[in-house]
Coordinates of C-alpha atoms and ligand atoms in Angstrom, one line a residue:
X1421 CA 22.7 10.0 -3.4
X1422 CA 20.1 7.0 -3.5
X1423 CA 16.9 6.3 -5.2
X1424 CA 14.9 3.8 -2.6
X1425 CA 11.9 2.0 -3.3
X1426 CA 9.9 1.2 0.1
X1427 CA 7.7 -1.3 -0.7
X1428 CA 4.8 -3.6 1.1
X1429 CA 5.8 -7.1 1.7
X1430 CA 2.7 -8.8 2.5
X1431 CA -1.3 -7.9 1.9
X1432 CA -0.5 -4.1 3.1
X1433 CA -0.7 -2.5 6.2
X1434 CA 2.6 -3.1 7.1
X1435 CA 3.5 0.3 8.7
X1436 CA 5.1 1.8 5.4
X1437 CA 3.8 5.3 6.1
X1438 CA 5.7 5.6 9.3
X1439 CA 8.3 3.7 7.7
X1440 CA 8.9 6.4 4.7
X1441 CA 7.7 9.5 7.2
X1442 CA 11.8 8.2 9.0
X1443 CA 13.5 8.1 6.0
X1444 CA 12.1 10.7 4.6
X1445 CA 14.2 13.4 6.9
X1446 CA 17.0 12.2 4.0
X1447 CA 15.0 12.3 1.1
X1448 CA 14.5 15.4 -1.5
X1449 CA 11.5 14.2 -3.2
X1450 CA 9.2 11.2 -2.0
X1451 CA 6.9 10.1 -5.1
X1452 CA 3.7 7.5 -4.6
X1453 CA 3.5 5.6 -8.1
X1454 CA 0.5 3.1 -7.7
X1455 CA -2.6 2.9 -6.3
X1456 CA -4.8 5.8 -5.1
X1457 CA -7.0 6.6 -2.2
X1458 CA -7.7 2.7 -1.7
X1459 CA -4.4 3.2 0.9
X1460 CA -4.2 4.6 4.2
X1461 CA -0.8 5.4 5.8
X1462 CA -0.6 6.2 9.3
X1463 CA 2.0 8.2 11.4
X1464 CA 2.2 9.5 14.5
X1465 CA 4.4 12.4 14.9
X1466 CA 4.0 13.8 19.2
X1467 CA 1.1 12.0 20.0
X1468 CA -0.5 13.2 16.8
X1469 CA -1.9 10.3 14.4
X1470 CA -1.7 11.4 10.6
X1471 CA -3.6 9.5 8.4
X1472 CA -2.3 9.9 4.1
X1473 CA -4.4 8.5 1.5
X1474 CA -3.1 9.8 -1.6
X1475 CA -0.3 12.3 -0.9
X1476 CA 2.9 10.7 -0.2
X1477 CA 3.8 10.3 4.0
X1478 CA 7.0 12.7 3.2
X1479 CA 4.5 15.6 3.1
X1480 CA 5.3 15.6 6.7
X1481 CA 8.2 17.4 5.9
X1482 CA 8.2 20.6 5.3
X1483 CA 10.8 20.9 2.6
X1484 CA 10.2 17.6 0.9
X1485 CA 9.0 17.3 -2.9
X1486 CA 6.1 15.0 -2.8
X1487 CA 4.9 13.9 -6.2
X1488 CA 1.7 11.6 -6.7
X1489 CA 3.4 9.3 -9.8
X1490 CA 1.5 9.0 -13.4
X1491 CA 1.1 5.3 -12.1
X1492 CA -1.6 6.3 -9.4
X1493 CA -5.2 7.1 -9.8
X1494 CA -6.4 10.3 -8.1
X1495 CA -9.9 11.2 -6.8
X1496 CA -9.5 14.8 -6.8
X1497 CA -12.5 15.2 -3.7
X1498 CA -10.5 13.3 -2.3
X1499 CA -7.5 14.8 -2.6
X1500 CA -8.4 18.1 -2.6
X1501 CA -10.1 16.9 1.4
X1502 CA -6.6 15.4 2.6
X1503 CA -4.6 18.5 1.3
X1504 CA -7.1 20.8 3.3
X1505 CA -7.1 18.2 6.4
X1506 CA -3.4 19.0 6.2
X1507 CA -3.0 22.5 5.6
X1508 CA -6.1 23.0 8.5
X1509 CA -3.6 20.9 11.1
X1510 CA -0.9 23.4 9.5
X1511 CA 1.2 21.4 7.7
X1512 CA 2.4 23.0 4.4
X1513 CA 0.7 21.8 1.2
X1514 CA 1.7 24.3 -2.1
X1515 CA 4.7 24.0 -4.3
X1516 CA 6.0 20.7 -2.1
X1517 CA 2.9 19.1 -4.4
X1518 CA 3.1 18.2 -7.6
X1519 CA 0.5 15.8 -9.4
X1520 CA 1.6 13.7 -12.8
X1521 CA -0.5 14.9 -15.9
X1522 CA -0.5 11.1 -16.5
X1523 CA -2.1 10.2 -13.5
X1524 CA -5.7 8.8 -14.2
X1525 CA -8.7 9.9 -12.7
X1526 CA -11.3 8.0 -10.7
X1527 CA -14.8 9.5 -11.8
X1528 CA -17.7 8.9 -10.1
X1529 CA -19.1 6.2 -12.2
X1530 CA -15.6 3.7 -11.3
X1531 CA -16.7 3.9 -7.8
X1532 CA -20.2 3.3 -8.8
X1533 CA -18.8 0.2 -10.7
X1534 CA -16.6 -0.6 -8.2
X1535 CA -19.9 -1.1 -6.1
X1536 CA -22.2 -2.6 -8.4
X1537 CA -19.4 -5.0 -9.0
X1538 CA -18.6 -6.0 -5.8
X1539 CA -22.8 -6.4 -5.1
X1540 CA -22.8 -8.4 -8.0
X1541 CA -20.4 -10.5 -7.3
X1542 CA -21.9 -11.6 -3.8
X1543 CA -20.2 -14.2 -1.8
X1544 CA -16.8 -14.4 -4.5
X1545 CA -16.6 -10.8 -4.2
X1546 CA -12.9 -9.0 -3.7
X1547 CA -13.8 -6.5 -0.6
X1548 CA -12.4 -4.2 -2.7
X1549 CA -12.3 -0.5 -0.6
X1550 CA -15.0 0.5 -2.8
X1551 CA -13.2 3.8 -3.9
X1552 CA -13.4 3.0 -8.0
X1553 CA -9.6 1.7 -7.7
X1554 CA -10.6 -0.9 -10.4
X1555 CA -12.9 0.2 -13.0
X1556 CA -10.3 3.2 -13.0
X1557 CA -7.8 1.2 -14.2
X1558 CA -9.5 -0.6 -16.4
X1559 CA -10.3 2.6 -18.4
X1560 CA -6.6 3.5 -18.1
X1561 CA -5.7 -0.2 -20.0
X1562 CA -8.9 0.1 -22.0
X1563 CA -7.9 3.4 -23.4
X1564 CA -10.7 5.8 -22.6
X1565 CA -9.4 6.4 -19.3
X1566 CA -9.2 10.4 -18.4
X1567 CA -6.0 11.8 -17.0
X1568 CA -5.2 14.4 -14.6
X1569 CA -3.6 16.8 -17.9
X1570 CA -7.3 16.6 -18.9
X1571 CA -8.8 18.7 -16.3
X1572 CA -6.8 21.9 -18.0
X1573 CA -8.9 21.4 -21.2
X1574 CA -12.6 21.5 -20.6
X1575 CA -13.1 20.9 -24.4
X1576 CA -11.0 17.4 -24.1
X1577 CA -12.7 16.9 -20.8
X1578 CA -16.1 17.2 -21.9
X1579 CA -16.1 15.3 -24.8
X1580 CA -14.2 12.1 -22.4
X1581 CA -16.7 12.1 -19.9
X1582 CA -19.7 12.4 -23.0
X1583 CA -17.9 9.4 -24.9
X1584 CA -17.7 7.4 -21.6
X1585 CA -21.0 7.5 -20.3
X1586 CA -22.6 6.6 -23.1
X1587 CA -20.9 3.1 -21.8
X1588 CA -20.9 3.5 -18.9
X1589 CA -24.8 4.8 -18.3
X1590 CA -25.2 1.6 -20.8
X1591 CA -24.2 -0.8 -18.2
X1592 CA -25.3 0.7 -14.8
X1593 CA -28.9 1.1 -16.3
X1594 CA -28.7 -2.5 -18.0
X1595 CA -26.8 -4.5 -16.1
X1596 CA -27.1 -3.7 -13.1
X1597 CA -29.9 -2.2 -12.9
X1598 CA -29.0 1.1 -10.9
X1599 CA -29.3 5.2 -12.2
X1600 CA -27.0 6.5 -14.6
X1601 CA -24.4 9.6 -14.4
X1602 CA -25.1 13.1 -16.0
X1603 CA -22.2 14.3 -18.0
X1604 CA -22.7 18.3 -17.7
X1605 CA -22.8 17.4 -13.6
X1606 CA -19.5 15.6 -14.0
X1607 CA -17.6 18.4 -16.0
X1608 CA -18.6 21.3 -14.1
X1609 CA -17.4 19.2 -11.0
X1610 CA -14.1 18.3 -12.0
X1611 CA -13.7 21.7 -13.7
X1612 CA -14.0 23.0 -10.7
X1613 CA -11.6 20.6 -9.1
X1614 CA -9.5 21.5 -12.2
X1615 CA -8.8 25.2 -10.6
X1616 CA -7.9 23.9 -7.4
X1617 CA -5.3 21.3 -8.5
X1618 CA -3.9 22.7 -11.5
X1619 CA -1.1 24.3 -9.8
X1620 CA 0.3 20.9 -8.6
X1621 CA -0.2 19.9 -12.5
X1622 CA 3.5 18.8 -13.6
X1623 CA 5.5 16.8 -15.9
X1624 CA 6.6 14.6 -12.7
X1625 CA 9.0 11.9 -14.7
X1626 CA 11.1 14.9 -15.6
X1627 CA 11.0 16.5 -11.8
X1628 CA 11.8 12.7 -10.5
X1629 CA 14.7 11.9 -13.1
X1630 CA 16.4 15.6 -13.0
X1631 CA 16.1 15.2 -8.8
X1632 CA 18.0 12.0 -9.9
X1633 CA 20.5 13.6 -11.9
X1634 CA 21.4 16.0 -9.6
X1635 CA 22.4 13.8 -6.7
X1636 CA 19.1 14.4 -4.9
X1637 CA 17.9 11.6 -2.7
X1638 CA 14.4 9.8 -3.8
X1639 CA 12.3 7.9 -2.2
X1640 CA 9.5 6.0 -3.8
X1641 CA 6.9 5.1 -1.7
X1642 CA 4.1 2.0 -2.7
X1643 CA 1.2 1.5 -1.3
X1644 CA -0.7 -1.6 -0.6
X1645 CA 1.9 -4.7 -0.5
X1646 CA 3.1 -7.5 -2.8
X1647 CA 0.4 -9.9 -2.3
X1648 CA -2.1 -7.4 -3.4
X1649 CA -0.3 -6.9 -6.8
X1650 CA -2.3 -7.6 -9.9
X1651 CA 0.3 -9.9 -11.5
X1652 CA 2.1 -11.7 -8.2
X1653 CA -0.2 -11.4 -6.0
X1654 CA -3.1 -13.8 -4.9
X1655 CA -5.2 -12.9 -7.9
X1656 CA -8.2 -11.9 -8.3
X1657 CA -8.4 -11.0 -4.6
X1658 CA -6.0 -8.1 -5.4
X1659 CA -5.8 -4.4 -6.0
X1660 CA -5.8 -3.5 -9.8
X1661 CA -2.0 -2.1 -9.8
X1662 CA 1.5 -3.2 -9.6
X1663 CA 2.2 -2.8 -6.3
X1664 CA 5.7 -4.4 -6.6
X1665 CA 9.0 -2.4 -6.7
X1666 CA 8.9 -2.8 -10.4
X1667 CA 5.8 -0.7 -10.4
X1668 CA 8.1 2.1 -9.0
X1669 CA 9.6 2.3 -12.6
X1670 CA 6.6 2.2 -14.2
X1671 CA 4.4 4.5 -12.1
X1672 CA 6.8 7.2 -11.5
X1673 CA 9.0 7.0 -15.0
X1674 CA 12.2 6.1 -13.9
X1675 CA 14.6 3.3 -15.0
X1676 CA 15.4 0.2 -13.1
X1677 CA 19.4 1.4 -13.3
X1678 CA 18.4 3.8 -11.3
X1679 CA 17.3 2.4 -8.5
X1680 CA 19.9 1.2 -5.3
X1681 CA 17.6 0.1 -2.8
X1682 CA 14.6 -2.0 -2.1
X1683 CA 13.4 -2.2 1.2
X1684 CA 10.8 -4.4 1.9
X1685 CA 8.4 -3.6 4.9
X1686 CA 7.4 -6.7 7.1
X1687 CA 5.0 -6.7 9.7
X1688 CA 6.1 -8.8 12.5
X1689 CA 2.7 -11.3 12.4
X1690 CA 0.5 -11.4 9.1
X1691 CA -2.4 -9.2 8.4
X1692 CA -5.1 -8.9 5.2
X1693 CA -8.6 -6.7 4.9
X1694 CA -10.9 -8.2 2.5
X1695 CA -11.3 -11.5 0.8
X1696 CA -9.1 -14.1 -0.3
X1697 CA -6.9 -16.9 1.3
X1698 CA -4.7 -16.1 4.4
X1699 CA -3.2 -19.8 5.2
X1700 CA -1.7 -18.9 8.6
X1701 CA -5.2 -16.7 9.8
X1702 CA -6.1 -17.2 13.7
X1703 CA -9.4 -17.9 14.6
X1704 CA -8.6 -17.7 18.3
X1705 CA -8.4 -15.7 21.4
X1706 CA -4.6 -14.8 19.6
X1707 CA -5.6 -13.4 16.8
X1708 CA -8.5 -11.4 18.4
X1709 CA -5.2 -9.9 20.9
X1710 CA -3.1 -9.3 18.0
X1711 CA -6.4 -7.5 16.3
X1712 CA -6.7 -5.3 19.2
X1713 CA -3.2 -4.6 20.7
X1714 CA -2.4 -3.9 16.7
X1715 CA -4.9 -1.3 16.3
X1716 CA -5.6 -3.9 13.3
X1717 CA -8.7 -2.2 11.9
X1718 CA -8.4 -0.6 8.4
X1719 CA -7.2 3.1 8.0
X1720 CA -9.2 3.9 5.2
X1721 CA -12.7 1.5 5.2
X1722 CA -12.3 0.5 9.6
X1723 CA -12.9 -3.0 8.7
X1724 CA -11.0 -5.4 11.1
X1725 CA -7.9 -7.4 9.3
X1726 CA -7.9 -10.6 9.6
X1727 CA -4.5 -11.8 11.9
X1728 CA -2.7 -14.3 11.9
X1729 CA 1.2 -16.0 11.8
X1730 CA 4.0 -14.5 10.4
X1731 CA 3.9 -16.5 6.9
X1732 CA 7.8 -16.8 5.2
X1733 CA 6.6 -18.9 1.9
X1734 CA 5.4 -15.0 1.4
X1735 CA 7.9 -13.2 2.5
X1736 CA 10.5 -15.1 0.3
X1737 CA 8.0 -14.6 -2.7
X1738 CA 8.2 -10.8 -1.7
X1739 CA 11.8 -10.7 -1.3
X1740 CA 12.5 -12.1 -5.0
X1741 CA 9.4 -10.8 -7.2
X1742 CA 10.7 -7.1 -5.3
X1743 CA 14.6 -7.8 -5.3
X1744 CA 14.8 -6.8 -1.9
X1745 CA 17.7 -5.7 -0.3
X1746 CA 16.6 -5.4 2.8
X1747 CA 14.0 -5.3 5.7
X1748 CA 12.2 -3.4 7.8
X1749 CA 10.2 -5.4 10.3
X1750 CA 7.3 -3.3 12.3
X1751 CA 5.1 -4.0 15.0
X1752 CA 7.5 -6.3 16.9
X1753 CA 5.9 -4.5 19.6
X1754 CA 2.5 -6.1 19.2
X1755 CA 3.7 -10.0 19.8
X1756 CA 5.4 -8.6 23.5
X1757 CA 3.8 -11.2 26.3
X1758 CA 3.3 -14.1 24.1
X1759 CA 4.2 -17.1 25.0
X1760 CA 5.0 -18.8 22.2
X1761 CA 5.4 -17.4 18.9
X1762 CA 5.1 -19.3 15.5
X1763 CA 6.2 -18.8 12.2
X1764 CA 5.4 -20.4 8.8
X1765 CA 8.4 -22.2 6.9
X1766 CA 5.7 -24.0 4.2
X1767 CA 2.5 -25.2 2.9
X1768 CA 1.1 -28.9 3.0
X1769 CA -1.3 -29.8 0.6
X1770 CA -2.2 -33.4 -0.2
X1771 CA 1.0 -35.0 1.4
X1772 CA 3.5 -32.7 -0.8
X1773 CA 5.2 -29.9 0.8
X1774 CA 5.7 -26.5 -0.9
X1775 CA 8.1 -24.0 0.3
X1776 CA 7.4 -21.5 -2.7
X1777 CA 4.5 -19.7 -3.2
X1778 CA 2.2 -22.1 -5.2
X1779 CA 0.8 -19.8 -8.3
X1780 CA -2.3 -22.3 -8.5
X1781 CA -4.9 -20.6 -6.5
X1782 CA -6.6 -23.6 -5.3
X1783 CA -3.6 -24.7 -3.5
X1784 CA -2.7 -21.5 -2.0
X1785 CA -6.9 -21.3 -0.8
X1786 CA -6.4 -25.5 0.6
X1787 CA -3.3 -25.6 2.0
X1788 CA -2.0 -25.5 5.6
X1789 CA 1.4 -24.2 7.4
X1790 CA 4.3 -26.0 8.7
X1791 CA 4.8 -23.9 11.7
X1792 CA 8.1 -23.3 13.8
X1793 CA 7.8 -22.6 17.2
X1794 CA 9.6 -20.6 19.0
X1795 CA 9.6 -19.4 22.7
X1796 CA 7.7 -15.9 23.3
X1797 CA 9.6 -12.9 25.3
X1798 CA 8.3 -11.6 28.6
X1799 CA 9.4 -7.9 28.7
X1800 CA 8.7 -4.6 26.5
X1801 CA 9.9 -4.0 23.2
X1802 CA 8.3 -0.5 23.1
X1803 CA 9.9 2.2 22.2
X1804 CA 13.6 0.6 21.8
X1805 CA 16.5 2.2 20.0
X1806 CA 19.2 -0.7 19.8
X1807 CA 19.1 -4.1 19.0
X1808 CA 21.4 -5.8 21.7
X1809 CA 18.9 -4.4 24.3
X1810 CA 15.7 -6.4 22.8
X1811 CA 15.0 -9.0 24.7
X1812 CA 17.3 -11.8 23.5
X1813 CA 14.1 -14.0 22.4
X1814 CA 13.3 -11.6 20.5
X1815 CA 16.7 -10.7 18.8
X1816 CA 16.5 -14.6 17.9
X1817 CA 13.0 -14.0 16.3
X1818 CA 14.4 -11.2 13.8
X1819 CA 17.4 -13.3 13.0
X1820 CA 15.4 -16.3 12.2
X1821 CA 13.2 -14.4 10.1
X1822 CA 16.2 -13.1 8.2
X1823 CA 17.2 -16.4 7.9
X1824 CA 14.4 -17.9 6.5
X1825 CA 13.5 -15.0 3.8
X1826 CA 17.4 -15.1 2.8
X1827 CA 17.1 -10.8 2.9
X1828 CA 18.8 -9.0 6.5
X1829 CA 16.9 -6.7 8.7
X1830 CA 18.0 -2.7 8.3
X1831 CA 15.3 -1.3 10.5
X1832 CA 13.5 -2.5 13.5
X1833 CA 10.2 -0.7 13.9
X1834 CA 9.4 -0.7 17.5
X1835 CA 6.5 1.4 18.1
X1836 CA 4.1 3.8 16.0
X1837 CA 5.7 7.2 16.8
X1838 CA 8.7 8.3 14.5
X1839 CA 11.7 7.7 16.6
X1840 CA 10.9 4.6 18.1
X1841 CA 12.8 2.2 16.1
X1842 CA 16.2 0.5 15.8
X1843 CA 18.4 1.7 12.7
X1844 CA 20.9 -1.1 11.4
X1845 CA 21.5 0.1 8.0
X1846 CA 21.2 3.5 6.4
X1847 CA 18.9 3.4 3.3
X1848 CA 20.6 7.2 1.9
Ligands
LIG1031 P1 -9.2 -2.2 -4.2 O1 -7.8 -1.8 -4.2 O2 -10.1 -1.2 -3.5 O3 -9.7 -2.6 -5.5 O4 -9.3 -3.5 -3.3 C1 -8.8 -4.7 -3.7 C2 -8.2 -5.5 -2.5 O5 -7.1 -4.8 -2.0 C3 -9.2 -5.6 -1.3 O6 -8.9 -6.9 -0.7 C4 -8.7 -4.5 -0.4 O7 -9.1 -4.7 1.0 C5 -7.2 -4.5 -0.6 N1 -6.6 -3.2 -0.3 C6 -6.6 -2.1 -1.1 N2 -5.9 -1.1 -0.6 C7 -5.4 -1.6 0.6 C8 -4.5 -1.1 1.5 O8 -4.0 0.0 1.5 N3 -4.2 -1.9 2.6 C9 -4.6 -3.2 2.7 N4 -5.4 -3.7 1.8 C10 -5.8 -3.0 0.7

């Protein structure tokens, strides 16, 4: 019996969804708790590539609860899209679903703010995924935000929507200048919405804590990564949730005691879509290889990640703000063939060396890595099951990376499809 957080160690992207997909043939009930359809998790199960937005990777799994946490915000076109992409490739979506009535809801006008925002904003602005993430939240913390439980009374539903717009309708005509929302449109499309999803409607913070009670193994998967988080993450260029383990509490309603793992997902080079600093970024021909040979290009928006170094100053931020207990480092794959590999013990900035994460954002934007070098490997990793048959420069890679974030590696992602990696340490 376990309760696991899997969580994003960097800027996301880090290969969590195939990640959870593995563990997941343990697990009784996966739960998202943060975030919404701003992520994209990928898995490839026999050549076939599964992209999740919303609904947790362990829906994979046939006989696997999957529970969207009250800490995420849902787009129910969006949702109600991925659980028919599913069910059309045959994969079962029904009673395996179950949505928290305190989820929020992104409404057409977040993602119209989210835009405006961003436009308005020009050359500072976040690159958020433009999918309403933010001004969702901000409702939630404001107060007039409207929650999935909603959409089973039209009555409270209609008078929400009415009360916001005359805000909201405010600002989009006044400030920036664009056409406002009609509320009888709004709440006969989420009403509709409403008959689809209300099945799935539960009180999830019971399901998740009675699964605990009983022995069950859960898994609770985030989304985005560490960096991204709205409190220890590079702020503002961050998502509007915690994305950290602690969020798992939080976003899914269950106690820190009950939590025995954190594993921490680490992509083998660094990678971040959208705006912000990225100290070890390439600007060369390597970073355009890593792009490429990575697939680096965003599963939700497309937009090409920036690449660059493997960056440790991060990764031992991630491994103390998440309490990690261990790693799992994906994509080791990608760096096969270099020549020489480097990796980021600390920051310079005006003759002082920092090996912490520096909290002031103008240092973080300025500064430049202290590298390591360290000699490539000529053969494949692809596809490998054990660790003594990497090739031994890269064995030393993972151990010095384990070194220098203080936290040891339980799984070794070698490849996108499900069984190619290299199991040290059982999460369950
Ligand atoms: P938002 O979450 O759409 O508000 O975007 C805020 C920032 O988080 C932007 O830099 C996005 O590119 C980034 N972001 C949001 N979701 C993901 C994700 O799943 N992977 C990587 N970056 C993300």
């Amino acid at each position: 019996m376990a309760t696991v957080i899997v969580v994003g160690a960097q800027w996301g992207d880090e290969g969590k969804g195939k990640l959870v997909d593995y563990l997941t043939h343990k697990a009784d009930l996966v739960a998202r708790y943060q975030g919404g359809h701003n992520a994209g998790h990928t898995v490839v199960i026999q050549n076939e590539k599964y992209v999740l937005h919303l609904i947790p990777s362990g829906i994979l799994h046939k006989d696997t609860i999957c529970v969207i946490g009250n800490g995420v915000v849902v787009e129910p076109a969006a949702l109600i899209d991925e659980i028919r992409g599913l069910r059309d490739r045959g994969i079962k979506v029904g009673d395996n679903l179950l949505i928290s009535k305190n989820a929020h809801l992104i409404m057409p006008y977040h993602i119209a703010l989210d835009n405006a925002g961003e436009k308005m904003r020009g050359k500072k602005c976040i690159g958020t995924t433009g999918r309403g993430i933010g001004p969702a939240y901000v409702d939630k913390m404001a107060r007039t935000g409207i929650r999935v439980g909603d959409l089973l009374s039209p009555e409270i539903l209609k008078e929400k929507i009415s009360a916001n717009l005359r805000n909201i309708n405010f600002l989009l005509k006044n400030l920036y200048k664009s056409g406002g929302f009609n509320s009888r449109k709004i709440l006969n499309e989420y009403i509709g919405y409403a008959k689809i999803l209300k099945k799935h409607i539960a009180d999830t913070d019971l399901i998740i804590n009675n699964a605990v009670a009983a022995g069950k193994n859960v898994l609770l998967e985030g989304a985005q990564g560490t960096l991204l988080d709205i409190d220890h993450g590079t702020y503002p260029y961050v998502t509007s949730s915690n994305s950290i383990a602690g969020g798992a509490c939080t976003g899914a309603g269950i106690g820190p005691t009950r939590i025995t793992k954190v594993l921490g997902v680490v992509k083998a080079y660094t990678t971040r879509v959208g705006s912000g600093p990225l100290p070890t970024e390439l600007f060369d021909s390597i970073g355009e290889e890593i792009r490429m040979k990575g697939g680096e290009f965003g599963a939700t928006t497309g937009r090409p990640r920036r690449c660059g170094w493997l960056d440790t100053v991060i990764l031992r931020h991630a491994a103390t703000v998440n309490g990690l207990t261990g790693i799992a480092i994906t994509k080791l794959d990608i760096l096969d063939g270099l020549d020489k590999i480097k990796i980021c013990t600390a920051y310079r900035y005006r003759g002082k060396t920092y090996s912490h994460f520096p909290k002031e954002s103008d240092i973080f934007e300025k500064c430049t890595p202290v590298y390591e070098e360290m000699k490539g490997w000529k053969g494949s990793t692809l596809g490998i099951g054990e660790f003594n048959k990497l090739p031994l420069q890269a064995q030393a890679y993972i151990r010095r990376i384990e070194e220098l974030i203080g936290v040891r590696a339980d799984i070794i992602s070698t490849g996108q499809k499900r069984d190619e990696l290299i199991l040290l340490r059982d999460q369950f």
